[in-house]
Amino acid sequence: MSRVTCQISMSLDGYVAGPNQSMDDPIGEGGMDLHQWALATSTWREQHGGRGGERNADAEIVERSMQGVGAFIMGRRMFGGGDGPWDESWQGWWGEDPPYHAPVFVLTHHPREPLTMQGGTTFTFVTDGIEAALEQARAAAGDLDVAIAGGASAVNQYLAAGLLDELHLHVGPITLGAGERLFDGVGRLSFEPVEVVASPAVTHLKYRALR
Amino acid sequence: MSRVTCQISMSLDGYVAGPNQSMDDPIGEGGMDLHQWALATSTWREQHGGRGGERNADAEIVERSMQGVGAFIMGRRMFGGGDGPWDESWQGWWGEDPPYHAPVFVLTHHPREPLTMQGGTTFTFVTDGIEAALEQARAAAGDLDVAIAGGASAVNQYLAAGLLDELHLHVGPITLGAGERLFDGVGRLSFEPVEVVASPAVTHLKYRALR
């Protein structure tokens, strides 16, 4: 059975992006520090056309994070290109061959024709809400999982609606003090701890949502 | 060398107490859920004059949490008795033999004579700030550690001032949605992960503060 999953890097104080996000600094001040653990791995570098990097527990986590995912959902801000009606020259942050290699459904209030990229990534723009996006993503994923790619607002909407099955947090040993918070507005939720993997750089906590 | 430590139970969304705290519900709505992992252990029950309970990894964490501590510091609200000048009939939440068995320094704006309880616990009320309280606690602790017992505001003040050496978080698999947040107002801090212990109920994350 297809599950709805999310894996996301978070600071100790619950932020998944720093303050003052902009087109030049899409992840906000200090936000990149949350991702250094992944960028240092061999797996991430290979996925993004690079070489070298660490072959460690973190590399294995990165590798597993893309396995079994048949479709992705992301928020408008994660896809980028600013607010309001689309500047259609914007095709995302990732170049011609984005690292998704699967259908990606982008939550937005502004209609846009689908985009077909290289390597199997397509971006479909969904204007009728998170449940409609999930329905389309499930249909595209078949027996594989649907991954909520981010950012905080998209993940929080799926959490609050009780639509997320598995949450994999990569908790970095820093506080950011401000920015975009995971779990904002989700109320009281319960999870079952499924797996804990500790590395020198980050702690990976996997949870199953309880309903 | 004496260290300044803190061990505290926290929800996934960063709360160490729930909303709507009161004399009847000192830890706020849902706050007790953060402590069930400890209350279920044999160690906690023995420390509080009870019997039975689980002898598991969590019990070992509870046992170690009180070892090597020569003095405690806590906020006024954790000691309780309401706001404003003291009602001197209030001697804390813990009865005649509190579980500290060491000098406890209470941060407050309102002077009060020290209280001597049974079992070696004394409460000294410090009105001249967190650094003065730490100085007194260090003197009382000698070579042993000074533990910041809570609540959130006291811990956050020591974190923000760069005075905490070691932070041991017990992260429960729940969100509370509101309440008192650890790390509020501490800005950007860095830690080194020291130890991770996973149990079915909670994940224990120990960090050393980097300066």
mmCIF file of C-alpha atoms in Angstrom, chain A residues 10 12-15 29-31 33 167 169 171-178 181-193 196-203 205 207, chain B residues 10 12-15 29-31 33 167 169 171-178 181-193 196-203 205 207:
data_model
loop_
_atom_site.group_PDB
_atom_site.id
_atom_site.type_symbol
_atom_site.label_atom_id
_atom_site.label_comp_id
_atom_site.label_asym_id
_atom_site.label_seq_id
_atom_site.Cartn_x
_atom_site.Cartn_y
_atom_site.Cartn_z
ATOM 1 C CA MET A 10 15.215 20.478 11.121
ATOM 2 C CA LEU A 12 16.839 21.679 17.438
ATOM 3 C CA ASP A 13 14.451 24.601 17.775
ATOM 4 C CA GLY A 14 12.181 23.245 15.047
ATOM 5 C CA TYR A 15 13.085 25.358 12.018
ATOM 6 C CA GLU A 29 19.852 32.827 6.943
ATOM 7 C CA GLY A 30 21.573 29.799 8.435
ATOM 8 C CA GLY A 31 19.211 27.457 6.602
ATOM 9 C CA ASP A 33 23.561 24.685 7.855
ATOM 10 C CA LEU A 167 7.900 11.456 9.086
ATOM 11 C CA LEU A 169 13.386 14.099 10.719
ATOM 12 C CA VAL A 171 17.750 16.911 13.463
ATOM 13 C CA GLY A 172 20.855 19.075 13.283
ATOM 14 C CA PRO A 173 22.753 20.147 16.438
ATOM 15 C CA ILE A 174 21.999 23.857 15.970
ATOM 16 C CA THR A 175 19.342 26.407 16.741
ATOM 17 C CA LEU A 176 18.371 29.015 14.128
ATOM 18 C CA GLY A 177 16.332 31.295 16.392
ATOM 19 C CA ALA A 178 13.894 32.274 13.628
ATOM 20 C CA ARG A 181 8.850 26.121 11.671
ATOM 21 C CA LEU A 182 7.848 22.541 11.202
ATOM 22 C CA PHE A 183 4.742 21.563 13.231
ATOM 23 C CA ASP A 184 3.371 25.129 13.299
ATOM 24 C CA GLY A 185 -0.403 24.925 13.578
ATOM 25 C CA VAL A 186 -0.632 21.135 13.613
ATOM 26 C CA GLY A 187 -2.078 20.940 17.138
ATOM 27 C CA ARG A 188 -1.688 17.763 19.194
ATOM 28 C CA LEU A 189 -0.384 14.764 17.260
ATOM 29 C CA SER A 190 1.046 11.400 18.320
ATOM 30 C CA PHE A 191 3.687 9.312 16.618
ATOM 31 C CA GLU A 192 5.386 5.978 17.132
ATOM 32 C CA PRO A 193 9.199 6.055 17.021
ATOM 33 C CA VAL A 196 16.833 6.259 15.270
ATOM 34 C CA VAL A 197 20.181 6.613 13.489
ATOM 35 C CA ALA A 198 22.848 8.806 15.059
ATOM 36 C CA SER A 199 25.785 10.204 13.151
ATOM 37 C CA PRO A 200 28.354 12.749 14.311
ATOM 38 C CA ALA A 201 26.622 15.438 12.247
ATOM 39 C CA VAL A 202 22.919 14.837 12.689
ATOM 40 C CA THR A 203 20.328 12.563 14.309
ATOM 41 C CA LEU A 205 14.451 10.175 13.798
ATOM 42 C CA TYR A 207 8.212 8.285 13.156
ATOM 43 C CA MET B 10 10.444 18.079 25.177
ATOM 44 C CA LEU B 12 8.674 17.142 18.863
ATOM 45 C CA ASP B 13 7.447 20.704 18.393
ATOM 46 C CA GLY B 14 9.735 21.994 21.117
ATOM 47 C CA TYR B 15 7.413 22.420 24.101
ATOM 48 C CA GLU B 29 -2.569 20.714 29.057
ATOM 49 C CA GLY B 30 -0.863 17.629 27.681
ATOM 50 C CA GLY B 31 2.343 18.466 29.546
ATOM 51 C CA ASP B 33 2.436 13.271 28.442
ATOM 52 C CA LEU B 167 21.928 19.643 27.353
ATOM 53 C CA LEU B 169 16.833 16.309 25.725
ATOM 54 C CA VAL B 171 12.196 13.988 22.980
ATOM 55 C CA GLY B 172 8.726 12.483 23.137
ATOM 56 C CA PRO B 173 6.874 11.339 20.000
ATOM 57 C CA ILE B 174 4.096 13.916 20.347
ATOM 58 C CA THR B 175 3.331 17.505 19.463
ATOM 59 C CA LEU B 176 1.580 19.777 21.982
ATOM 60 C CA GLY B 177 0.753 22.644 19.616
ATOM 61 C CA ALA B 178 1.149 25.310 22.308
ATOM 62 C CA ARG B 181 8.989 26.433 24.348
ATOM 63 C CA LEU B 182 12.563 25.440 24.919
ATOM 64 C CA PHE B 183 15.043 27.508 22.874
ATOM 65 C CA ASP B 184 12.716 30.540 22.687
ATOM 66 C CA GLY B 185 14.863 33.641 22.341
ATOM 67 C CA VAL B 186 18.226 31.850 22.421
ATOM 68 C CA GLY B 187 19.203 32.880 18.865
ATOM 69 C CA ARG B 188 21.729 30.815 16.912
ATOM 70 C CA LEU B 189 23.581 28.194 18.954
ATOM 71 C CA SER B 190 25.717 25.191 18.014
ATOM 72 C CA PHE B 191 26.096 21.902 19.803
ATOM 73 C CA GLU B 192 28.045 18.685 19.423
ATOM 74 C CA PRO B 193 25.971 15.479 19.589
ATOM 75 C CA VAL B 196 21.771 9.136 21.461
ATOM 76 C CA VAL B 197 19.690 6.533 23.291
ATOM 77 C CA ALA B 198 16.458 5.350 21.694
ATOM 78 C CA SER B 199 13.680 3.644 23.607
ATOM 79 C CA PRO B 200 10.199 2.752 22.406
ATOM 80 C CA ALA B 201 8.781 5.693 24.358
ATOM 81 C CA VAL B 202 11.248 8.533 23.887
ATOM 82 C CA THR B 203 14.564 9.498 22.294
ATOM 83 C CA LEU B 205 19.658 13.257 22.784
ATOM 84 C CA TYR B 207 24.543 17.606 23.377
#
